[in-house]
Coordinates of C-alpha atoms in Angstrom, one line a residue:
M1282 CA 15.8 56.0 162.7
P1283 CA 19.0 56.1 160.7
A1284 CA 21.0 59.3 160.7
T1285 CA 20.7 61.5 157.7
A1286 CA 23.7 63.2 156.1
G1287 CA 23.3 66.3 158.2
S1288 CA 22.8 64.4 161.5
A1289 CA 25.7 62.1 160.7
S1290 CA 28.1 65.0 160.3
A1291 CA 26.9 66.7 163.4
A1292 CA 27.3 63.5 165.4
A1293 CA 31.0 63.5 164.8
A1294 CA 31.3 66.7 166.9
A1295 CA 28.5 66.1 169.4
P1296 CA 27.2 62.5 169.3
T1297 CA 24.9 62.8 172.3
A1298 CA 23.0 65.9 171.1
A1299 CA 22.6 65.5 167.3
P1300 CA 20.3 62.5 167.1
P1301 CA 17.5 64.0 169.2
A1302 CA 17.7 67.2 167.2
G1303 CA 17.4 65.3 164.0
G1304 CA 14.5 63.4 165.3
R1305 CA 12.7 66.6 166.3
R1306 CA 13.3 68.2 163.0
I1307 CA 12.1 65.2 161.0
G1308 CA 9.0 65.2 163.2
A1309 CA 8.3 68.9 162.7
V1310 CA 8.9 68.6 158.9
F1311 CA 6.7 65.5 158.6
A1312 CA 3.9 67.3 160.5
G1313 CA 4.0 70.1 158.1
L1314 CA 4.0 67.7 155.1
L1315 CA 1.0 65.9 156.5
V1316 CA -0.9 69.2 156.9
A1317 CA -0.1 70.1 153.3
M1318 CA -1.3 66.7 152.0
L1319 CA -4.4 67.0 154.1
L1320 CA -5.3 70.4 152.7
A1321 CA -4.8 69.3 149.1
S1322 CA -6.8 66.1 149.4
L1323 CA -9.6 67.7 151.6
D1324 CA -10.2 70.3 149.0
Q1325 CA -11.0 67.7 146.3
T1326 CA -14.1 66.7 148.2
I1327 CA -15.0 69.3 150.9
F1328 CA -17.5 71.1 148.6
S1329 CA -19.4 68.1 147.5
T1330 CA -22.0 68.4 150.3
A1331 CA -21.9 72.2 150.4
L1332 CA -22.5 72.9 146.7
P1333 CA -26.3 73.1 146.8
T1334 CA -26.2 75.8 149.5
I1335 CA -23.3 77.7 147.8
V1336 CA -24.9 77.9 144.4
G1337 CA -28.2 78.9 146.0
E1338 CA -26.6 81.8 147.8
L1339 CA -24.5 83.0 144.9
N1340 CA -27.2 82.3 142.2
G1341 CA -25.0 80.1 140.1
V1342 CA -26.5 76.7 139.7
D1343 CA -25.6 76.7 136.0
H1344 CA -21.9 76.9 137.0
M1345 CA -22.0 74.5 139.9
L1346 CA -19.9 71.8 138.2
W1347 CA -17.0 74.2 137.7
V1348 CA -16.5 74.6 141.5
T1349 CA -15.1 71.1 141.6
T1350 CA -13.8 70.9 138.0
A1351 CA -11.7 74.1 138.2
Y1352 CA -9.7 72.7 141.1
L1353 CA -9.3 69.2 139.6
V1354 CA -8.1 70.6 136.2
A1355 CA -5.6 73.0 137.7
A1356 CA -4.3 70.5 140.3
T1357 CA -3.8 67.7 137.8
I1358 CA -2.0 69.9 135.2
M1359 CA 0.4 71.2 137.9
M1360 CA 1.4 67.8 139.3
P1361 CA 4.1 67.0 136.8
I1362 CA 5.2 70.6 136.6
Y1363 CA 5.9 70.8 140.4
G1364 CA 7.6 67.4 140.3
K1365 CA 10.0 68.6 137.6
L1366 CA 10.7 72.0 139.1
G1367 CA 11.4 70.4 142.4
D1368 CA 14.0 68.1 140.9
L1369 CA 15.7 71.0 139.0
L1370 CA 15.5 73.8 141.6
G1371 CA 15.1 72.1 145.0
R1372 CA 11.8 71.4 146.7
K1373 CA 11.7 73.7 149.7
T1374 CA 11.2 77.0 147.8
I1375 CA 8.7 75.3 145.4
F1376 CA 6.8 73.8 148.3
L1377 CA 6.5 77.2 150.1
A1378 CA 5.4 78.7 146.8
A1379 CA 2.7 76.1 146.3
L1380 CA 1.4 76.6 149.9
S1381 CA 1.3 80.3 149.4
V1382 CA -0.6 80.0 146.1
F1383 CA -3.1 77.6 147.8
L1384 CA -3.7 80.1 150.6
V1385 CA -4.2 83.0 148.1
G1386 CA -6.9 80.8 146.4
S1387 CA -8.5 80.1 149.7
I1388 CA -8.7 83.8 150.5
V1389 CA -10.2 84.6 147.1
G1390 CA -12.7 81.8 147.5
G1391 CA -13.6 82.8 151.0
L1392 CA -14.3 86.4 149.9
A1393 CA -16.2 85.4 146.7
S1394 CA -19.3 87.5 146.1
D1395 CA -20.4 85.6 143.1
M1396 CA -19.8 82.3 141.2
T1397 CA -17.1 83.7 139.0
W1398 CA -14.9 84.7 141.9
L1399 CA -15.6 81.4 143.6
I1400 CA -14.5 79.4 140.6
I1401 CA -11.4 81.7 140.2
G1402 CA -10.5 81.0 143.8
R1403 CA -10.9 77.3 143.3
A1404 CA -8.7 77.4 140.2
I1405 CA -6.0 79.3 142.2
Q1406 CA -6.3 76.7 144.9
G1407 CA -5.7 74.0 142.4
L1408 CA -2.6 75.7 141.0
G1409 CA -1.1 75.4 144.5
G1410 CA -2.8 72.2 145.6
G1411 CA -1.4 70.2 142.7
G1412 CA 2.0 70.6 144.2
L1413 CA 1.2 69.9 147.9
M1414 CA 0.6 66.2 147.6
I1415 CA 3.4 65.6 145.1
L1416 CA 6.0 67.7 146.9
S1417 CA 5.0 66.2 150.3
Q1418 CA 5.9 62.7 149.0
A1419 CA 9.0 63.9 147.2
I1420 CA 10.4 65.9 150.2
I1421 CA 10.2 62.7 152.3
A1422 CA 12.5 61.2 149.7
D1423 CA 15.0 64.1 150.4
V1424 CA 15.1 63.6 154.1
V1425 CA 14.5 59.9 154.7
P1426 CA 16.1 56.8 152.9
V1427 CA 13.7 54.5 151.0
R1428 CA 14.0 51.8 153.6
E1429 CA 12.8 54.1 156.4
R1430 CA 10.5 56.1 154.1
S1431 CA 7.9 53.4 154.0
K1432 CA 6.9 54.2 157.6
Y1433 CA 6.1 57.8 156.7
M1434 CA 4.4 56.9 153.4
G1435 CA 2.1 54.6 155.3
I1436 CA 1.0 57.4 157.5
M1437 CA 0.5 59.6 154.4
G1438 CA -1.7 57.0 152.9
A1439 CA -3.8 57.0 156.1
V1440 CA -4.2 60.8 156.0
F1441 CA -5.3 60.6 152.4
G1442 CA -7.9 58.0 153.3
I1443 CA -9.2 60.1 156.2
S1444 CA -9.5 63.2 154.0
S1445 CA -11.6 61.4 151.4
I1446 CA -14.3 60.8 154.0
A1447 CA -13.7 63.9 156.2
G1448 CA -14.0 66.3 153.3
P1449 CA -17.8 65.8 152.7
L1450 CA -18.5 65.6 156.4
L1451 CA -16.6 68.9 157.1
G1452 CA -18.3 70.6 154.1
G1453 CA -21.7 69.6 155.4
W1454 CA -21.0 70.6 159.0
F1455 CA -19.6 74.0 157.9
T1456 CA -22.6 74.6 155.7
E1457 CA -25.1 73.7 158.4
S1458 CA -23.4 75.5 161.3
I1459 CA -20.8 78.4 160.9
G1460 CA -21.2 78.8 157.1
W1461 CA -19.7 77.3 153.9
R1462 CA -17.0 80.0 153.7
W1463 CA -15.2 78.3 156.5
A1464 CA -14.3 75.5 154.1
F1465 CA -11.9 78.1 152.8
W1466 CA -11.0 79.9 156.0
I1467 CA -9.9 76.7 157.8
N1468 CA -7.1 76.4 155.3
I1469 CA -5.5 79.7 156.5
P1470 CA -4.2 78.6 160.0
L1471 CA -3.4 75.1 158.8
G1472 CA -1.5 76.4 155.7
L1473 CA 0.4 79.0 157.8
A1474 CA 1.4 76.3 160.3
A1475 CA 2.7 74.1 157.4
I1476 CA 4.7 77.1 156.0
V1477 CA 6.3 77.8 159.4
C1478 CA 7.3 74.1 159.8
A1479 CA 8.9 74.0 156.4
A1480 CA 10.6 77.4 156.6
V1481 CA 12.1 76.7 160.0
F1482 CA 12.9 73.0 160.1
L1483 CA 13.3 71.9 156.4
K1484 CA 16.9 72.3 155.3
L1485 CA 17.5 71.0 151.8
P1486 CA 20.3 71.5 149.3
R1487 CA 19.7 74.2 146.7
H1488 CA 20.0 73.3 143.1
H1489 CA 21.3 75.7 140.5
A1490 CA 20.2 73.9 137.3
K1491 CA 19.3 76.0 134.3
V1492 CA 15.5 75.6 133.7
R1493 CA 14.4 75.2 130.1
L1494 CA 10.6 75.4 130.3
D1495 CA 8.8 72.6 128.4
V1496 CA 6.2 75.1 127.0
W1497 CA 4.7 72.8 124.3
G1498 CA 4.6 69.9 126.7
I1499 CA 2.7 72.0 129.3
L1500 CA 0.3 73.4 126.7
T1501 CA -0.6 70.1 125.1
M1502 CA -0.9 68.4 128.5
A1503 CA -3.2 71.2 129.7
V1504 CA -5.5 70.7 126.7
A1505 CA -5.5 66.9 127.1
V1506 CA -6.2 67.0 130.8
T1507 CA -8.9 69.6 130.6
S1508 CA -10.6 67.7 127.8
I1509 CA -10.4 64.4 129.8
I1510 CA -11.8 65.9 133.0
L1511 CA -14.6 67.7 131.1
I1512 CA -15.5 64.4 129.4
T1513 CA -15.7 62.6 132.8
S1514 CA -17.6 65.5 134.4
W1515 CA -20.1 66.1 131.6
G1516 CA -20.5 62.7 130.0
G1517 CA -23.8 61.1 130.9
T1518 CA -25.0 64.1 132.9
E1519 CA -24.7 67.5 131.2
Y1520 CA -24.4 65.9 127.8
A1521 CA -25.2 62.4 126.3
W1522 CA -22.1 60.3 125.7
D1523 CA -22.7 60.3 122.0
S1524 CA -23.4 64.1 121.8
S1525 CA -21.3 66.3 119.5
T1526 CA -19.8 68.1 122.6
I1527 CA -18.5 64.9 124.2
V1528 CA -17.3 63.4 120.8
T1529 CA -15.5 66.7 120.1
L1530 CA -13.8 66.6 123.5
V1531 CA -12.7 63.0 122.9
V1532 CA -11.1 63.9 119.6
V1533 CA -9.4 66.9 121.1
A1534 CA -8.1 64.8 124.0
V1535 CA -6.6 62.2 121.7
I1536 CA -5.0 64.8 119.4
A1537 CA -3.6 66.7 122.4
A1538 CA -2.3 63.5 124.0
A1539 CA -0.5 62.5 120.8
A1540 CA 1.0 66.1 120.5
F1541 CA 2.1 65.9 124.2
V1542 CA 4.0 62.6 123.6
L1543 CA 5.7 64.2 120.5
A1544 CA 6.5 67.4 122.6
E1545 CA 8.1 65.3 125.4
Y1546 CA 10.1 63.3 122.8
R1547 CA 11.6 66.6 121.5
A1548 CA 11.9 68.6 124.7
A1549 CA 15.2 69.3 126.3
E1550 CA 13.7 69.1 129.8
P1551 CA 10.4 67.2 129.5
I1552 CA 8.0 67.5 132.4
I1553 CA 7.2 63.8 132.0
P1554 CA 10.3 62.2 130.5
L1555 CA 9.6 59.3 128.2
S1556 CA 12.7 57.6 129.7
L1557 CA 10.6 56.9 132.8
F1558 CA 8.7 54.3 130.8
K1559 CA 12.0 52.4 130.3
S1560 CA 11.6 51.4 134.0
R1561 CA 9.6 48.2 134.2
N1562 CA 8.7 48.9 137.9
F1563 CA 7.5 52.4 137.1
V1564 CA 5.1 51.2 134.4
L1565 CA 3.8 48.3 136.4
A1566 CA 3.3 50.3 139.6
T1567 CA 1.6 53.1 137.7
V1568 CA -0.8 50.7 136.0
A1569 CA -1.5 49.1 139.4
G1570 CA -2.0 52.5 141.0
L1571 CA -4.5 53.4 138.3
V1572 CA -6.5 50.2 139.0
I1573 CA -6.5 51.0 142.8
G1574 CA -7.7 54.5 142.0
V1575 CA -10.6 53.3 139.9
A1576 CA -11.7 50.9 142.6
M1577 CA -11.4 53.4 145.5
F1578 CA -12.9 56.5 143.8
G1579 CA -15.6 54.4 142.0
A1580 CA -16.7 53.1 145.4
L1581 CA -16.5 56.4 147.2
A1582 CA -18.4 58.3 144.6
Y1583 CA -21.6 56.3 144.9
L1584 CA -21.6 54.4 148.2
P1585 CA -22.9 57.4 150.2
T1586 CA -25.8 57.7 147.8
Y1587 CA -26.4 54.0 148.0
L1588 CA -26.4 54.1 151.8
Q1589 CA -28.8 57.0 151.9
M1590 CA -31.3 55.5 149.5
V1591 CA -31.2 51.9 150.6
T1592 CA -30.6 52.2 154.4
G1593 CA -32.5 55.5 154.9
V1594 CA -29.7 57.4 156.7
N1595 CA -29.1 61.1 156.1
A1596 CA -26.1 62.6 154.3
T1597 CA -24.0 63.1 157.4
E1598 CA -24.8 59.6 158.7
S1599 CA -23.9 58.1 155.3
G1600 CA -20.5 59.8 155.5
L1601 CA -20.0 58.4 159.0
L1602 CA -20.9 54.9 157.8
M1603 CA -17.9 55.1 155.5
L1604 CA -15.5 55.2 158.5
P1605 CA -15.0 51.4 158.6
M1606 CA -13.4 51.7 155.1
V1607 CA -11.1 54.5 156.4
V1608 CA -10.2 52.5 159.5
G1609 CA -9.3 49.5 157.3
L1610 CA -7.2 51.7 155.1
M1611 CA -5.4 53.3 158.0
L1612 CA -4.7 50.1 159.7
S1613 CA -3.2 48.3 156.7
S1614 CA -1.4 51.4 155.3
I1615 CA 0.5 52.1 158.6
T1616 CA 1.2 48.5 159.4
M1617 CA 2.6 47.8 155.9
G1618 CA 4.8 50.8 156.1
Q1619 CA 6.3 49.5 159.3
L1620 CA 6.7 46.0 157.9
A1621 CA 8.4 47.2 154.8
S1622 CA 10.8 49.3 156.8
R1623 CA 11.7 46.4 159.1
T1624 CA 11.9 43.5 156.6
G1625 CA 12.7 45.3 153.3
R1626 CA 10.2 43.0 151.6
Y1627 CA 7.3 44.7 149.9
K1628 CA 6.2 43.0 146.7
W1629 CA 3.7 40.8 148.4
M1630 CA 1.9 43.8 149.9
P1631 CA 0.2 45.2 146.8
I1632 CA -0.4 41.7 145.5
A1633 CA -2.2 40.8 148.7
G1634 CA -4.0 44.1 148.5
M1635 CA -5.4 43.3 145.0
V1636 CA -6.7 39.9 146.4
V1637 CA -8.4 41.6 149.3
V1638 CA -9.9 44.3 147.1
A1639 CA -11.2 41.7 144.7
T1640 CA -12.7 39.7 147.5
A1641 CA -14.4 42.9 149.0
L1642 CA -15.9 43.8 145.6
L1643 CA -17.2 40.3 145.1
L1644 CA -18.9 40.4 148.5
M1645 CA -20.3 43.9 147.8
S1646 CA -21.8 42.6 144.6
T1647 CA -23.9 40.2 146.7
L1648 CA -25.6 43.1 148.7
T1649 CA -29.4 43.2 148.8
V1650 CA -31.8 45.5 150.5
A1651 CA -32.1 42.9 153.3
T1652 CA -28.3 42.8 154.0
S1653 CA -27.7 43.9 157.6
L1654 CA -25.8 47.1 158.2
P1655 CA -23.0 45.4 160.2
V1656 CA -22.3 43.0 157.3
L1657 CA -22.2 46.0 154.8
L1658 CA -19.8 47.8 157.1
G1659 CA -17.6 44.7 157.3
Y1660 CA -17.4 44.7 153.5
L1661 CA -16.3 48.3 153.6
F1662 CA -13.7 47.6 156.2
L1663 CA -12.3 44.8 154.0
L1664 CA -12.2 47.2 150.9
G1665 CA -10.3 49.8 152.9
L1666 CA -7.9 47.1 154.2
G1667 CA -7.1 46.0 150.6
I1668 CA -6.6 49.5 149.3
G1669 CA -4.2 50.4 152.2
L1670 CA -2.1 47.3 151.6
G1671 CA -0.8 48.6 148.4
M1672 CA -1.6 52.2 147.7
Q1673 CA 1.5 53.9 149.2
I1674 CA 3.8 50.9 148.7
L1675 CA 3.3 51.5 144.9
V1676 CA 4.6 55.0 145.3
L1677 CA 7.6 53.6 147.2
I1678 CA 8.3 51.2 144.4
V1679 CA 8.4 54.1 141.9
Q1680 CA 10.7 56.1 144.1
N1681 CA 13.0 53.2 144.6
S1682 CA 13.3 52.7 140.9
F1683 CA 15.0 56.1 140.3
P1684 CA 17.9 58.1 141.8
D1685 CA 16.8 60.8 144.3
S1686 CA 17.6 63.5 141.7
Q1687 CA 14.6 62.2 139.7
V1688 CA 12.2 61.2 142.5
G1689 CA 10.0 64.3 142.2
T1690 CA 9.4 63.8 138.5
A1691 CA 8.8 60.1 138.9
T1692 CA 6.4 60.6 141.9
A1693 CA 4.5 63.3 140.1
S1694 CA 4.2 61.3 136.9
N1695 CA 2.9 58.3 138.9
N1696 CA 0.3 60.4 140.7
F1697 CA -0.7 62.2 137.5
F1698 CA -1.7 59.0 135.7
R1699 CA -3.4 57.7 138.8
E1700 CA -5.5 60.9 138.9
I1701 CA -6.4 60.6 135.3
G1702 CA -7.3 57.0 135.7
A1703 CA -9.4 57.7 138.8
S1704 CA -11.3 60.4 136.9
L1705 CA -12.0 58.0 134.0
G1706 CA -12.9 55.1 136.3
G1707 CA -15.3 57.3 138.2
A1708 CA -17.0 58.4 135.0
V1709 CA -17.4 54.8 133.8
V1710 CA -18.8 53.6 137.1
G1711 CA -21.1 56.6 137.2
S1712 CA -22.3 56.0 133.7
L1713 CA -23.0 52.3 134.3
F1714 CA -24.8 53.0 137.6
T1715 CA -27.0 55.8 136.3
S1716 CA -28.0 54.0 133.0
R1717 CA -28.9 50.8 134.9
L1718 CA -30.8 52.8 137.5
T1719 CA -32.9 54.6 134.8
D1720 CA -33.6 51.3 133.0
L1721 CA -34.6 49.5 136.2
L1722 CA -36.9 52.3 137.4
T1723 CA -38.5 52.5 133.9
D1724 CA -39.1 48.7 133.9
R1725 CA -40.3 48.3 137.5
M1726 CA -42.2 51.4 138.3
P1727 CA -45.9 50.8 138.6
A1728 CA -48.2 52.7 136.2
G1729 CA -48.4 56.4 137.2
G1730 CA -45.2 56.3 139.2
A1731 CA -42.3 58.7 138.8
T1732 CA -40.1 57.6 135.9
G1733 CA -37.8 59.2 133.4
T1734 CA -34.6 61.1 133.6
L1735 CA -35.9 64.1 135.3
E1736 CA -37.6 62.2 138.1
T1737 CA -34.6 60.0 138.5
N1738 CA -32.3 63.0 138.9
S1739 CA -34.6 64.6 141.5
L1740 CA -34.8 61.5 143.8
S1741 CA -33.5 62.1 147.3
P1742 CA -34.0 60.4 150.7
A1743 CA -36.5 63.1 151.7
A1744 CA -38.5 62.7 148.4
L1745 CA -38.4 58.9 148.8
D1746 CA -40.0 59.1 152.3
A1747 CA -42.9 61.0 150.8
L1748 CA -43.8 58.3 148.3
P1749 CA -46.1 55.4 148.8
D1750 CA -44.5 52.2 150.3
A1751 CA -44.9 50.3 147.0
V1752 CA -43.0 53.0 145.1
Q1753 CA -40.4 53.2 147.8
D1754 CA -39.7 49.5 147.5
V1755 CA -39.2 49.7 143.8
I1756 CA -36.8 52.6 144.0
V1757 CA -34.7 51.1 146.9
G1758 CA -34.5 47.8 145.0
A1759 CA -33.5 49.6 141.8
Y1760 CA -30.7 51.5 143.6
N1761 CA -29.4 48.2 145.0
D1762 CA -29.6 46.3 141.7
A1763 CA -28.1 49.1 139.7
L1764 CA -25.0 49.5 141.8
T1765 CA -24.1 46.0 143.0
P1766 CA -23.4 44.5 139.6
V1767 CA -21.0 47.4 138.9
F1768 CA -18.8 46.2 141.8
L1769 CA -18.7 42.8 140.1
M1770 CA -17.6 44.5 136.8
L1771 CA -14.6 46.0 138.6
V1772 CA -13.3 42.6 139.6
P1773 CA -11.7 41.7 136.2
L1774 CA -9.9 45.1 136.3
I1775 CA -8.5 44.2 139.8
V1776 CA -7.4 40.8 138.4
V1777 CA -5.5 42.7 135.7
G1778 CA -3.8 44.8 138.4
L1779 CA -2.9 41.6 140.3
I1780 CA -1.3 40.0 137.2
V1781 CA 0.6 43.2 136.5
L1782 CA 2.1 43.2 140.0
L1783 CA 3.4 39.7 139.6
F1784 CA 6.0 41.0 137.2
V1785 CA 7.3 43.7 139.6
K1786 CA 10.9 43.2 140.4
E1787 CA 11.6 43.5 144.2
V1788 CA 14.6 45.7 144.2
P1789 CA 16.2 46.1 147.7
L1790 CA 15.1 49.3 149.3
R1791 CA 18.0 51.8 149.6
A1792 CA 19.1 52.1 153.2
S1793 CA 20.8 55.5 152.7
L1794 CA 20.2 58.9 151.1
E1795 CA 21.9 59.4 147.7
Q1796 CA 22.0 63.1 148.2
G1797 CA 24.1 65.1 150.6
A1798 CA 22.7 67.1 153.5
S1799 CA 19.0 66.8 154.2
L1800 CA 17.9 68.1 157.5
G1801 CA 21.3 69.6 158.3
D1802 CA 23.1 72.5 156.7
A1803 CA 22.2 72.7 153.1
N1804 CA 25.8 73.7 152.2
Q1805 CA 27.7 71.1 154.1
K1806 CA 29.6 68.4 152.5
K1807 CA 28.3 64.8 152.1
D1808 CA 29.1 62.5 154.9
P1809 CA 31.7 59.9 153.5
A1810 CA 30.1 57.0 155.2
L1811 CA 26.7 57.8 153.6
V1812 CA 28.3 58.3 150.2
A1813 CA 29.9 54.9 150.5
A1814 CA 26.7 53.4 151.6
G1815 CA 24.8 55.1 148.8
S1816 CA 27.1 53.7 146.2
S1817 CA 26.9 50.2 147.6
S1818 CA 25.9 47.6 145.0
T1819 CA 23.3 46.2 147.3
D1820 CA 21.5 49.5 147.9
R1821 CA 21.5 51.1 144.5
P1822 CA 18.4 50.4 142.4
R1823 CA 19.2 48.0 139.5
E1824 CA 15.7 47.9 138.1
Q1825 CA 15.7 50.9 135.9
G1826 CA 15.8 49.9 132.2
T1827 CA 15.5 46.2 132.9
P1828 CA 13.5 44.3 130.3

């Protein structure tokens, strides 16, 4: 591993002792960052399987949706704010603050005596959680050059994949064994461990920039994000897509989004600077990341239900059957990170990823009720393999397109749009699936069978087992035929992502840090050798602003 500015200066005095110390510090810091990323991503999904029990205990079924929505709204809004503040003030203090807020939210949620306090706790968690994933990726940019960073980003991508499956499994296990409140309490020791690692081992330069808060940008973005997430959460479930509520939310979202763009154009320190969009690679990588998000979250949202209804497994088993997808994602994400670090070539990775994802979706569109389980699991492995090929490399492309002083803002903006895209994509996939399912059940159900929206919404594996064989066959066939065409509909979107990536310019990954001290003394001077390397014409990004 190449020396950072801090370790390089120390090596001049004690060349034999400094490198190991730097390695240990990077390892400790990285462990803390992984824990923080795990906490933030786990809490997006950990309550999905626990919600029925929670709302039953707290008598709040009417407010069930807000347990998830409150976290998503708060986290999404805070992403670009944390990214900007980290660039202006330095990331260590902001990171510790985000972790602390997240832990406060966990305590409030764990002690909640009713649904109101539970939702408040989830919202506070989101206010902190929105910064954990962004700052984890940005802090790596502070301590590791881009060329070496790909190794770490690959592992981060693997952790994100694990958490997407582990969340529902842990939530279900906590609920059935030691109690759902442990979905909150488990955050306390893990969060404290991450705080200790960051406080002791993370040494970053302190910034003293004057912060001029982009108030109008934050307010208009908050309105737009809240409207979009409510549309995706309520549309087709709580309210019909053409209802006055959804139409009003769409109008509010459009107006707020337009006002946000105007606010960013006029702001002295915009939270999402419009100048980011002058970078071709930023725009292309963000669009491609949005496409990957749609494919990943669209599949994750409905595959467990598909597995339960078509293969007859229970909720826990359906989660375990998603593991091949995680294994594929981990394998490709970590391997691609290593390859990018060693070779410096990376453009082919997300392109290959799009090809593999498209292939997996095509294969999944051919599924039938007679498809064997090993074949289905093979398709899931292939899907995970494709997602892992490009997911974190796209973040690396964004970071390599800007100087380190802007890496937090650029990373946060990229993740912000990916989160919005994933929410919209999940809503579209869900709407297509549920509308097709209802139509198929209505058309195929024998006279006297359970049909209609109410009966469709109440279907479960247990209810299915209690029905006559003829009715079971109709329902299982309807579930299969409702979801598999949706996979095929996603393929053109993946093709668009593939075409977009062909225009990415492969800028050489910087082999040195642009900033001064990283893991060393925050106040020490820059190492001359690294300054010279950082200003090398072959290492500096030349992509920003290219046509």
